[in-house]
Amino acid sequence: MSLKHKIEKGYLIIDGAMGTYLQKSGLKLGELPEMLNFTRAELVEDIHMKYLEAGADIISTNTFGANRLKLKNSGKTVSEVVWQAVSLAHKAIDTFHEKHQGCSKSEQTANPKYVALDLGPIGQLLEPMGTLPFDEAYEIYKEQVIAGVEAGCDLFIIETQTDLLELKCAILACKEHSKLPIIATMSFEQTGRTFTGTDVASMVTLLEALEVDALGFNCSFGPAEMLPLIDRVLSLTHKPIVIQPNAGLPKQIDEITVYDTNANKYAEIMKTIVAKGVTIIGGCCGTDDSYIATLTDIVANAPERVKRERKSVTKVSSFAKTVTLGDNPVVIGERLNPTGKKRLKEALRNGEKDYILREAISQVEQGASILDLNIGLPELDEAKLMPEFIKEIQAILDVPIQIDSSSVACIEAAARSYNGKPLINSVSGKEDSLDAILPIVKRYGACVLGLTLDDEGIPSKAEDRFAIAEKIVHRAESMGIPRENVLIDCLALTASAQQEDVIETLKAIQLVKRKLGVKTVLGVSNVSFGLPKRELINKTFLTMALFSGLDAPILNPGNEEMMAAIDAYNVLVNNDVRSEIYIEKHSKVVPTNNPNPKPKSSTLDLKQVILNGLKDLAVQNTELLLETLKPMEIVDQIIIPTLNEVGQSFESGKIFLPQLIQSAETVQQAFERLKSELKNEEGPSLSRGKIVLATVHHDVHDIGKNIVKVILQNYGYDVIDLGKDVPPEVVLKACIEHDVKFVGLSALMTSTVESMAKTIRVLKAHDAEIKICVGGAVLNPEYAKMIHADFYAKDARETAWIANTFFDIKS
Amino acid sequence: MNQNNLEGILEVERIKAYVNKKEIFRYLNDRSETSSRSEYWLNMIDDVLSECLQYSKPIYASQKFDIERDLEKDEIKIIAQADQSFKSKDLMRLLGQSHQIHVVGVTLGLFLDRKIQYYMNSDATKGVIFDACASVVIEACCDYIQDRLVEQDLRLDDRLYHTNRYSPGYGDLELSTLSTFSDLIQMTKKTGIHVSEHFLMQPQKSVVFILGTSKMPFKEATLICEHKCFQCKLKSCQYRVGER
């Protein structure tokens, strides 16, 4: 029986802790355990032997931290360490077999033993919460994997992971460089989530999608504390479950760590765990061969494996949230699509990530469960930018994302670095589409949206659209993509142009649901194009589609009528039992929490509105002023002087930071209204100049920089915000691309001020005319001078003053 | 808090008493001695503080080490199990005659980092308040842990003395020592705090500190006092407490 087969069908025992043994044998804190493969080879081999004698089927190599970052100063390469570790494990197995059966591992034995290449976390946190790029993390794991395969390991154990994205990197590295089995385990807290927020459901969704051979938990706590997690994971997946708990909870007695669960107690609980359905067991911190020995009896007396049925569930996920389709309608937010949206196009062209994020947040707050993300503009490099935007969104939101693009390269790049199981929009019935998109879907375990169109276009008749849907589903299945990962969009046509075909969409949905059993998606807004009272048509069509079997409408969640139609539908089909949600949302007049309610009549002018931070009144007051003043006049005569007054109040301590920001946000609202006015007329733009802002390389602190950005935008500057952890060459590129001569750099750490100095050198070497203003808690005027910055600003207001001086002089 | 635990989840309820609301105002550039802000702002700060506490998941790891002092080299050496030494005149001065140090790593968690970014992008006014509250809450966690460690030590020997907290990056204690301290207490594994190649801690609302324990009384300058900035060389820091 092959190992893959054993993992799937049988019981297996993995070894216990390596680190615990090494510490008992003198490994000092701060010393690299992997070096003992060389300095204490016999000890490592002896530990392997102990576990083999205890009954372990799988021994893990002493390579938990054998990555290029941790081995940097060790004097050994990753390859050397991995080779040595795998060799020691093989040697132990050979010795074991010779001792017990008189034959070596290479010959057939009744009780084969396996060497698992142990892959622990890299030790650095991946972007966006950390600074390690996805591609670099992948390369780090790839190096270990290639060495392990060449050295002859039998499988991979990726363990003690707390970051789902890092785990994905490791799994891809394994899958793309071998066909060996993969066991993946994460370390959870008793909260039911990992340190990075991943819940059991999201872990399962991604690991199933990536087709690991077994999944589960290790470390953190003992078997008793793991029981709730085990119940949860068994309910979610048919995959073999792996459990490697610690020997209980740790205590420190005289500087030595001891664990509170002895081998007998451990065995008692593990027996319960096996009875629940866990089939691969071992130990982690604090365990030794005595613990593993108890597991042998448990496995020997384990009941026959109960097959858990594979759940055919359509789900997409992020790192922390799984959305299942099929129960209630799931709203996919459509607003992050530049088609017909001038402001969004402008934001994409200008790299205004904050605009994108605000739209994302707003849609989630309005009820979107999945976000569609499309950045398709001809002048943009989608393949480069889409992963960047996804990263930014996933830094603050946990909703799953629908990757929407007609660029294959974009879809590949985005799906690869996406943290979770994405939905890919889309594939069609065209052969080149099926050939290009489905392999990506398979590779990353994504869900895919199939459009019922082919080389002939969109068929009129429902039966013909169904035929395309069937083709897509069957082609996907032939490539190993499970049916539940294919969703179908039967495409809404415009009633004003193809009225007879509108009903065919609904018929097609019914056919797809009945005959294929897959979930359906539909963009409903198209149907009303060209007709008056579009909302009425859309709402009616939406309800009809839902009743026909639509699972996930793509719409604007900010449209209250459409969202209310879904609420009403849920009542009428008994999704919303006792109409509780409907009543909660629609029966009350919701009191405003705004302590600054709108006055009954607007007696305040724009200046007062800004001074008081009355964001809600900014647009209204700006519109009143536009009746008599031009946009630039409003800026020069009212906004800028008022901002100066706000700034002075802040300097004098009359107002504090939140008040400054609230006034700034109010001005932002006014500016948005003025910008939309300027789009309608010819004349000068509001921009007083362009400024590039960035938090320097290796630094991720950006709150101060963001405050500076808001203030500078208030003063009418176009701010190209490059974000955080920005390499010098990226700053330079932005300056060249946008013809910028004024740059603001922020650093909060003494360790990253050197990055600031380097950025200044790079900029000045290119163009001595570029002026650089620096700021951040660790800086002062003397240091700024030392690193050849042109200006030092202690806060946002001073930055604005410096910019004003620079641009006035320049002009 | 189990005195023998190497790591622990801190109950937010216990931290609340340590939260210094005046500090929130100081972070928000409110320089008045007692805040003269309107009820609107006072209520908003209270609400945001509650939310911040709700989303905080404070967790810490700590361990006590015996130390030796090498006066010639200005080095503190951690003995028993580790050959780690730290060169720092300022740390030597702080630790005085200390024979032990507690090393602690504590964080409010990544979820809070995300929340701060969420608000900075959706409601910046609330975002800056949230960030200020989080800075104060992590300090409160440090204060709480410090008190508990001192209590624990005094239960064992009531004649012990303790220094104030001291962190990598203070004075001449190199920021790079963060990595070493992190490894010593297995901080990443136990708390999820990562130290980047350039010594940034992630989650951002994280602190590593050292607390010295001595059988001999300290000179005045190293006693626990209210002003935590007195040894910091960043004289121009806008958040400095006490003289600049």
PDB file of N, CA, C and O in Angstrom, chain A residues 32 34 63-72 78 118-127 131-145 157-171 173, chain B residues 183 188-189 193-197 202:
ATOM      1  N   LEU A  32      20.873  26.959  17.343  1.00  0.00           N
ATOM      2  CA  LEU A  32      20.077  26.385  16.261  1.00  0.00           C
ATOM      3  C   LEU A  32      19.996  24.865  16.409  1.00  0.00           C
ATOM      4  O   LEU A  32      21.016  24.182  16.320  1.00  0.00           O
ATOM      5  N   GLU A  34      19.050  22.738  14.347  1.00  0.00           N
ATOM      6  CA  GLU A  34      19.444  22.057  13.111  1.00  0.00           C
ATOM      7  C   GLU A  34      20.951  21.804  13.052  1.00  0.00           C
ATOM      8  O   GLU A  34      21.399  20.895  12.352  1.00  0.00           O
ATOM      9  N   THR A  63      14.581  19.554  10.927  1.00  0.00           N
ATOM     10  CA  THR A  63      14.723  20.660   9.956  1.00  0.00           C
ATOM     11  C   THR A  63      13.652  21.717  10.177  1.00  0.00           C
ATOM     12  O   THR A  63      13.333  22.478   9.271  1.00  0.00           O
ATOM     13  N   PHE A  64      13.116  21.778  11.381  1.00  0.00           N
ATOM     14  CA  PHE A  64      11.989  22.701  11.633  1.00  0.00           C
ATOM     15  C   PHE A  64      12.331  24.130  11.198  1.00  0.00           C
ATOM     16  O   PHE A  64      11.521  24.813  10.591  1.00  0.00           O
ATOM     17  N   GLY A  65      13.542  24.570  11.510  1.00  0.00           N
ATOM     18  CA  GLY A  65      13.948  25.942  11.176  1.00  0.00           C
ATOM     19  C   GLY A  65      15.014  25.984  10.103  1.00  0.00           C
ATOM     20  O   GLY A  65      15.782  26.944  10.022  1.00  0.00           O
ATOM     21  N   ALA A  66      15.078  24.961   9.260  1.00  0.00           N
ATOM     22  CA  ALA A  66      16.163  24.877   8.278  1.00  0.00           C
ATOM     23  C   ALA A  66      15.852  25.694   7.038  1.00  0.00           C
ATOM     24  O   ALA A  66      15.791  25.172   5.922  1.00  0.00           O
ATOM     25  N   ASN A  67      15.659  26.980   7.218  1.00  0.00           N
ATOM     26  CA  ASN A  67      15.427  27.856   6.056  1.00  0.00           C
ATOM     27  C   ASN A  67      16.550  28.875   5.968  1.00  0.00           C
ATOM     28  O   ASN A  67      17.294  29.088   6.938  1.00  0.00           O
ATOM     29  N   ARG A  68      16.644  29.512   4.826  1.00  0.00           N
ATOM     30  CA  ARG A  68      17.803  30.357   4.564  1.00  0.00           C
ATOM     31  C   ARG A  68      17.900  31.545   5.518  1.00  0.00           C
ATOM     32  O   ARG A  68      18.987  32.037   5.786  1.00  0.00           O
ATOM     33  N   LEU A  69      16.751  31.998   6.031  1.00  0.00           N
ATOM     34  CA  LEU A  69      16.800  33.145   6.952  1.00  0.00           C
ATOM     35  C   LEU A  69      17.395  32.722   8.305  1.00  0.00           C
ATOM     36  O   LEU A  69      18.286  33.366   8.848  1.00  0.00           O
ATOM     37  N   LYS A  70      16.910  31.620   8.816  1.00  0.00           N
ATOM     38  CA  LYS A  70      17.372  31.191  10.149  1.00  0.00           C
ATOM     39  C   LYS A  70      18.790  30.642  10.093  1.00  0.00           C
ATOM     40  O   LYS A  70      19.511  30.691  11.085  1.00  0.00           O
ATOM     41  N   LEU A  71      19.191  30.108   8.934  1.00  0.00           N
ATOM     42  CA  LEU A  71      20.533  29.527   8.819  1.00  0.00           C
ATOM     43  C   LEU A  71      21.567  30.538   8.331  1.00  0.00           C
ATOM     44  O   LEU A  71      22.720  30.174   8.096  1.00  0.00           O
ATOM     45  N   LYS A  72      21.156  31.781   8.238  1.00  0.00           N
ATOM     46  CA  LYS A  72      22.016  32.822   7.632  1.00  0.00           C
ATOM     47  C   LYS A  72      23.435  32.846   8.204  1.00  0.00           C
ATOM     48  O   LYS A  72      24.402  32.930   7.475  1.00  0.00           O
ATOM     49  N   VAL A  78      21.099  25.570   3.309  1.00  0.00           N
ATOM     50  CA  VAL A  78      19.853  24.827   3.518  1.00  0.00           C
ATOM     51  C   VAL A  78      20.012  23.399   2.999  1.00  0.00           C
ATOM     52  O   VAL A  78      19.637  22.431   3.667  1.00  0.00           O
ATOM     53  N   ASP A 118      10.439  17.906   7.645  1.00  0.00           N
ATOM     54  CA  ASP A 118       9.691  18.785   8.540  1.00  0.00           C
ATOM     55  C   ASP A 118       9.913  20.255   8.141  1.00  0.00           C
ATOM     56  O   ASP A 118      11.062  20.711   8.074  1.00  0.00           O
ATOM     57  N   LEU A 119       8.816  20.934   7.865  1.00  0.00           N
ATOM     58  CA  LEU A 119       8.901  22.344   7.456  1.00  0.00           C
ATOM     59  C   LEU A 119       8.163  23.195   8.483  1.00  0.00           C
ATOM     60  O   LEU A 119       6.927  23.155   8.550  1.00  0.00           O
ATOM     61  N   GLY A 120       8.922  23.945   9.264  1.00  0.00           N
ATOM     62  CA  GLY A 120       8.301  24.846  10.231  1.00  0.00           C
ATOM     63  C   GLY A 120       8.132  26.246   9.633  1.00  0.00           C
ATOM     64  O   GLY A 120       8.537  26.492   8.490  1.00  0.00           O
ATOM     65  N   PRO A 121       7.570  27.165  10.383  1.00  0.00           N
ATOM     66  CA  PRO A 121       7.392  28.532   9.862  1.00  0.00           C
ATOM     67  C   PRO A 121       8.737  29.196   9.600  1.00  0.00           C
ATOM     68  O   PRO A 121       9.733  28.876  10.243  1.00  0.00           O
ATOM     69  N   ILE A 122       8.727  30.137   8.656  1.00  0.00           N
ATOM     70  CA  ILE A 122       9.953  30.828   8.261  1.00  0.00           C
ATOM     71  C   ILE A 122      10.506  31.668   9.408  1.00  0.00           C
ATOM     72  O   ILE A 122      11.708  31.791   9.590  1.00  0.00           O
ATOM     73  N   GLY A 123       9.596  32.281  10.198  1.00  0.00           N
ATOM     74  CA  GLY A 123      10.022  33.136  11.303  1.00  0.00           C
ATOM     75  C   GLY A 123       9.821  34.611  11.016  1.00  0.00           C
ATOM     76  O   GLY A 123      10.091  35.462  11.848  1.00  0.00           O
ATOM     77  N   GLN A 124       9.378  34.910   9.806  1.00  0.00           N
ATOM     78  CA  GLN A 124       9.033  36.287   9.453  1.00  0.00           C
ATOM     79  C   GLN A 124       7.573  36.300   9.017  1.00  0.00           C
ATOM     80  O   GLN A 124       7.113  35.350   8.395  1.00  0.00           O
ATOM     81  N   LEU A 125       6.886  37.397   9.292  1.00  0.00           N
ATOM     82  CA  LEU A 125       5.483  37.485   8.923  1.00  0.00           C
ATOM     83  C   LEU A 125       5.332  37.998   7.495  1.00  0.00           C
ATOM     84  O   LEU A 125       5.997  38.958   7.109  1.00  0.00           O
ATOM     85  N   LEU A 126       4.461  37.343   6.725  1.00  0.00           N
ATOM     86  CA  LEU A 126       4.262  37.745   5.344  1.00  0.00           C
ATOM     87  C   LEU A 126       3.500  39.060   5.236  1.00  0.00           C
ATOM     88  O   LEU A 126       2.732  39.420   6.139  1.00  0.00           O
ATOM     89  N   GLU A 127       3.722  39.754   4.126  1.00  0.00           N
ATOM     90  CA  GLU A 127       2.912  40.925   3.811  1.00  0.00           C
ATOM     91  C   GLU A 127       1.449  40.503   3.704  1.00  0.00           C
ATOM     92  O   GLU A 127       1.179  39.325   3.377  1.00  0.00           O
ATOM     93  N   THR A 131       6.449  42.007   6.621  1.00  0.00           N
ATOM     94  CA  THR A 131       7.257  42.604   5.546  1.00  0.00           C
ATOM     95  C   THR A 131       7.822  41.579   4.575  1.00  0.00           C
ATOM     96  O   THR A 131       8.507  41.938   3.633  1.00  0.00           O
ATOM     97  N   LEU A 132       7.560  40.301   4.782  1.00  0.00           N
ATOM     98  CA  LEU A 132       8.125  39.292   3.878  1.00  0.00           C
ATOM     99  C   LEU A 132       7.222  39.121   2.660  1.00  0.00           C
ATOM    100  O   LEU A 132       6.050  38.778   2.789  1.00  0.00           O
ATOM    101  N   PRO A 133       7.744  39.372   1.453  1.00  0.00           N
ATOM    102  CA  PRO A 133       6.914  39.215   0.260  1.00  0.00           C
ATOM    103  C   PRO A 133       6.541  37.758   0.012  1.00  0.00           C
ATOM    104  O   PRO A 133       7.334  36.852   0.323  1.00  0.00           O
ATOM    105  N   PHE A 134       5.401  37.541  -0.581  1.00  0.00           N
ATOM    106  CA  PHE A 134       4.906  36.195  -0.877  1.00  0.00           C
ATOM    107  C   PHE A 134       5.925  35.422  -1.703  1.00  0.00           C
ATOM    108  O   PHE A 134       6.248  34.262  -1.399  1.00  0.00           O
ATOM    109  N   ASP A 135       6.426  36.049  -2.753  1.00  0.00           N
ATOM    110  CA  ASP A 135       7.342  35.340  -3.660  1.00  0.00           C
ATOM    111  C   ASP A 135       8.614  34.910  -2.942  1.00  0.00           C
ATOM    112  O   ASP A 135       9.149  33.836  -3.200  1.00  0.00           O
ATOM    113  N   GLU A 136       9.075  35.751  -2.024  1.00  0.00           N
ATOM    114  CA  GLU A 136      10.291  35.392  -1.293  1.00  0.00           C
ATOM    115  C   GLU A 136      10.013  34.219  -0.353  1.00  0.00           C
ATOM    116  O   GLU A 136      10.831  33.297  -0.226  1.00  0.00           O
ATOM    117  N   ALA A 137       8.851  34.237   0.285  1.00  0.00           N
ATOM    118  CA  ALA A 137       8.488  33.120   1.166  1.00  0.00           C
ATOM    119  C   ALA A 137       8.420  31.819   0.380  1.00  0.00           C
ATOM    120  O   ALA A 137       8.891  30.768   0.824  1.00  0.00           O
ATOM    121  N   TYR A 138       7.862  31.912  -0.825  1.00  0.00           N
ATOM    122  CA  TYR A 138       7.780  30.725  -1.682  1.00  0.00           C
ATOM    123  C   TYR A 138       9.176  30.196  -1.997  1.00  0.00           C
ATOM    124  O   TYR A 138       9.430  28.987  -1.914  1.00  0.00           O
ATOM    125  N   GLU A 139      10.069  31.095  -2.362  1.00  0.00           N
ATOM    126  CA  GLU A 139      11.445  30.677  -2.705  1.00  0.00           C
ATOM    127  C   GLU A 139      12.127  30.019  -1.514  1.00  0.00           C
ATOM    128  O   GLU A 139      12.903  29.065  -1.664  1.00  0.00           O
ATOM    129  N   ILE A 140      11.853  30.547  -0.329  1.00  0.00           N
ATOM    130  CA  ILE A 140      12.463  29.977   0.888  1.00  0.00           C
ATOM    131  C   ILE A 140      12.010  28.538   1.079  1.00  0.00           C
ATOM    132  O   ILE A 140      12.822  27.635   1.337  1.00  0.00           O
ATOM    133  N   TYR A 141      10.724  28.305   0.941  1.00  0.00           N
ATOM    134  CA  TYR A 141      10.234  26.933   1.091  1.00  0.00           C
ATOM    135  C   TYR A 141      10.704  26.062  -0.071  1.00  0.00           C
ATOM    136  O   TYR A 141      11.055  24.888   0.123  1.00  0.00           O
ATOM    137  N   LYS A 142      10.718  26.612  -1.252  1.00  0.00           N
ATOM    138  CA  LYS A 142      11.132  25.835  -2.429  1.00  0.00           C
ATOM    139  C   LYS A 142      12.536  25.271  -2.238  1.00  0.00           C
ATOM    140  O   LYS A 142      12.802  24.103  -2.563  1.00  0.00           O
ATOM    141  N   GLU A 143      13.401  26.076  -1.684  1.00  0.00           N
ATOM    142  CA  GLU A 143      14.788  25.641  -1.470  1.00  0.00           C
ATOM    143  C   GLU A 143      14.835  24.421  -0.556  1.00  0.00           C
ATOM    144  O   GLU A 143      15.552  23.448  -0.799  1.00  0.00           O
ATOM    145  N   GLN A 144      14.024  24.474   0.515  1.00  0.00           N
ATOM    146  CA  GLN A 144      13.997  23.351   1.447  1.00  0.00           C
ATOM    147  C   GLN A 144      13.400  22.111   0.779  1.00  0.00           C
ATOM    148  O   GLN A 144      13.877  21.002   0.961  1.00  0.00           O
ATOM    149  N   VAL A 145      12.327  22.328   0.024  1.00  0.00           N
ATOM    150  CA  VAL A 145      11.613  21.212  -0.593  1.00  0.00           C
ATOM    151  C   VAL A 145      12.504  20.488  -1.606  1.00  0.00           C
ATOM    152  O   VAL A 145      12.593  19.253  -1.601  1.00  0.00           O
ATOM    153  N   ILE A 157       5.856  17.279   6.069  1.00  0.00           N
ATOM    154  CA  ILE A 157       4.986  17.729   7.171  1.00  0.00           C
ATOM    155  C   ILE A 157       5.232  19.222   7.351  1.00  0.00           C
ATOM    156  O   ILE A 157       6.318  19.635   7.751  1.00  0.00           O
ATOM    157  N   ILE A 158       4.209  19.999   7.012  1.00  0.00           N
ATOM    158  CA  ILE A 158       4.291  21.461   7.189  1.00  0.00           C
ATOM    159  C   ILE A 158       3.541  21.754   8.483  1.00  0.00           C
ATOM    160  O   ILE A 158       2.326  21.553   8.559  1.00  0.00           O
ATOM    161  N   GLU A 159       4.278  22.226   9.486  1.00  0.00           N
ATOM    162  CA  GLU A 159       3.669  22.239  10.809  1.00  0.00           C
ATOM    163  C   GLU A 159       3.812  23.576  11.521  1.00  0.00           C
ATOM    164  O   GLU A 159       4.559  24.454  11.091  1.00  0.00           O
ATOM    165  N   THR A 160       3.051  23.676  12.604  1.00  0.00           N
ATOM    166  CA  THR A 160       3.103  24.820  13.519  1.00  0.00           C
ATOM    167  C   THR A 160       2.869  26.142  12.793  1.00  0.00           C
ATOM    168  O   THR A 160       3.403  27.177  13.162  1.00  0.00           O
ATOM    169  N   GLN A 161       2.073  26.091  11.752  1.00  0.00           N
ATOM    170  CA  GLN A 161       1.797  27.286  10.979  1.00  0.00           C
ATOM    171  C   GLN A 161       0.674  28.076  11.632  1.00  0.00           C
ATOM    172  O   GLN A 161      -0.295  27.510  12.113  1.00  0.00           O
ATOM    173  N   THR A 162       0.832  29.399  11.648  1.00  0.00           N
ATOM    174  CA  THR A 162      -0.243  30.248  12.156  1.00  0.00           C
ATOM    175  C   THR A 162      -0.762  31.198  11.081  1.00  0.00           C
ATOM    176  O   THR A 162      -1.793  31.829  11.261  1.00  0.00           O
ATOM    177  N   ASP A 163      -0.009  31.307   9.984  1.00  0.00           N
ATOM    178  CA  ASP A 163      -0.400  32.202   8.897  1.00  0.00           C
ATOM    179  C   ASP A 163      -0.815  31.364   7.692  1.00  0.00           C
ATOM    180  O   ASP A 163       0.004  30.652   7.108  1.00  0.00           O
ATOM    181  N   LEU A 164      -2.086  31.476   7.305  1.00  0.00           N
ATOM    182  CA  LEU A 164      -2.605  30.641   6.228  1.00  0.00           C
ATOM    183  C   LEU A 164      -1.895  30.921   4.907  1.00  0.00           C
ATOM    184  O   LEU A 164      -1.676  30.021   4.097  1.00  0.00           O
ATOM    185  N   LEU A 165      -1.512  32.161   4.679  1.00  0.00           N
ATOM    186  CA  LEU A 165      -0.831  32.498   3.430  1.00  0.00           C
ATOM    187  C   LEU A 165       0.548  31.867   3.378  1.00  0.00           C
ATOM    188  O   LEU A 165       0.983  31.372   2.334  1.00  0.00           O
ATOM    189  N   GLU A 166       1.237  31.857   4.500  1.00  0.00           N
ATOM    190  CA  GLU A 166       2.544  31.207   4.540  1.00  0.00           C
ATOM    191  C   GLU A 166       2.383  29.705   4.308  1.00  0.00           C
ATOM    192  O   GLU A 166       3.179  29.081   3.598  1.00  0.00           O
ATOM    193  N   LEU A 167       1.343  29.141   4.890  1.00  0.00           N
ATOM    194  CA  LEU A 167       1.085  27.721   4.678  1.00  0.00           C
ATOM    195  C   LEU A 167       0.827  27.443   3.193  1.00  0.00           C
ATOM    196  O   LEU A 167       1.305  26.451   2.643  1.00  0.00           O
ATOM    197  N   LYS A 168       0.089  28.345   2.561  1.00  0.00           N
ATOM    198  CA  LYS A 168      -0.166  28.188   1.117  1.00  0.00           C
ATOM    199  C   LYS A 168       1.161  28.201   0.335  1.00  0.00           C
ATOM    200  O   LYS A 168       1.361  27.390  -0.566  1.00  0.00           O
ATOM    201  N   CYS A 169       2.048  29.127   0.687  1.00  0.00           N
ATOM    202  CA  CYS A 169       3.382  29.172   0.045  1.00  0.00           C
ATOM    203  C   CYS A 169       4.076  27.828   0.142  1.00  0.00           C
ATOM    204  O   CYS A 169       4.632  27.306  -0.835  1.00  0.00           O
ATOM    205  N   ALA A 170       4.069  27.280   1.356  1.00  0.00           N
ATOM    206  CA  ALA A 170       4.776  26.014   1.586  1.00  0.00           C
ATOM    207  C   ALA A 170       4.137  24.890   0.776  1.00  0.00           C
ATOM    208  O   ALA A 170       4.834  24.068   0.168  1.00  0.00           O
ATOM    209  N   ILE A 171       2.813  24.840   0.758  1.00  0.00           N
ATOM    210  CA  ILE A 171       2.118  23.781   0.026  1.00  0.00           C
ATOM    211  C   ILE A 171       2.395  23.901  -1.467  1.00  0.00           C
ATOM    212  O   ILE A 171       2.674  22.896  -2.146  1.00  0.00           O
ATOM    213  N   ALA A 173       4.989  25.215  -2.861  1.00  0.00           N
ATOM    214  CA  ALA A 173       6.384  24.817  -3.090  1.00  0.00           C
ATOM    215  C   ALA A 173       6.493  23.296  -3.137  1.00  0.00           C
ATOM    216  O   ALA A 173       7.213  22.731  -3.973  1.00  0.00           O
TER     217      ALA A 173
ATOM    218  N   ASP B 183      13.981  35.127  20.888  1.00  0.00           N
ATOM    219  CA  ASP B 183      14.348  33.704  20.862  1.00  0.00           C
ATOM    220  C   ASP B 183      14.411  33.138  22.275  1.00  0.00           C
ATOM    221  O   ASP B 183      14.009  31.998  22.523  1.00  0.00           O
ATOM    222  N   THR B 188       7.776  34.278  19.391  1.00  0.00           N
ATOM    223  CA  THR B 188       6.950  34.127  18.186  1.00  0.00           C
ATOM    224  C   THR B 188       5.990  32.957  18.344  1.00  0.00           C
ATOM    225  O   THR B 188       4.801  33.067  18.058  1.00  0.00           O
ATOM    226  N   LYS B 189       6.511  31.870  18.841  1.00  0.00           N
ATOM    227  CA  LYS B 189       5.675  30.675  18.980  1.00  0.00           C
ATOM    228  C   LYS B 189       4.570  30.890  20.014  1.00  0.00           C
ATOM    229  O   LYS B 189       3.443  30.451  19.832  1.00  0.00           O
ATOM    230  N   ILE B 193       4.102  37.179  18.018  1.00  0.00           N
ATOM    231  CA  ILE B 193       4.847  38.403  17.697  1.00  0.00           C
ATOM    232  C   ILE B 193       6.052  37.999  16.836  1.00  0.00           C
ATOM    233  O   ILE B 193       6.861  37.171  17.214  1.00  0.00           O
ATOM    234  N   HIS B 194       6.150  38.615  15.669  1.00  0.00           N
ATOM    235  CA  HIS B 194       7.301  38.398  14.789  1.00  0.00           C
ATOM    236  C   HIS B 194       8.208  39.618  14.843  1.00  0.00           C
ATOM    237  O   HIS B 194       7.727  40.745  14.974  1.00  0.00           O
ATOM    238  N   VAL B 195       9.505  39.379  14.747  1.00  0.00           N
ATOM    239  CA  VAL B 195      10.464  40.477  14.647  1.00  0.00           C
ATOM    240  C   VAL B 195      11.048  40.435  13.243  1.00  0.00           C
ATOM    241  O   VAL B 195      11.618  39.425  12.842  1.00  0.00           O
ATOM    242  N   SER B 196      10.856  41.531  12.508  1.00  0.00           N
ATOM    243  CA  SER B 196      11.302  41.527  11.115  1.00  0.00           C
ATOM    244  C   SER B 196      12.818  41.649  11.054  1.00  0.00           C
ATOM    245  O   SER B 196      13.482  41.899  12.066  1.00  0.00           O
ATOM    246  N   GLU B 197      13.332  41.523   9.834  1.00  0.00           N
ATOM    247  CA  GLU B 197      14.777  41.639   9.631  1.00  0.00           C
ATOM    248  C   GLU B 197      15.299  42.998  10.081  1.00  0.00           C
ATOM    249  O   GLU B 197      16.471  43.145  10.402  1.00  0.00           O
ATOM    250  N   GLN B 202       5.767  42.798  14.685  1.00  0.00           N
ATOM    251  CA  GLN B 202       4.429  42.674  14.112  1.00  0.00           C
ATOM    252  C   GLN B 202       3.704  41.611  14.928  1.00  0.00           C
ATOM    253  O   GLN B 202       4.222  40.510  15.065  1.00  0.00           O
TER     254      GLN B 202
END
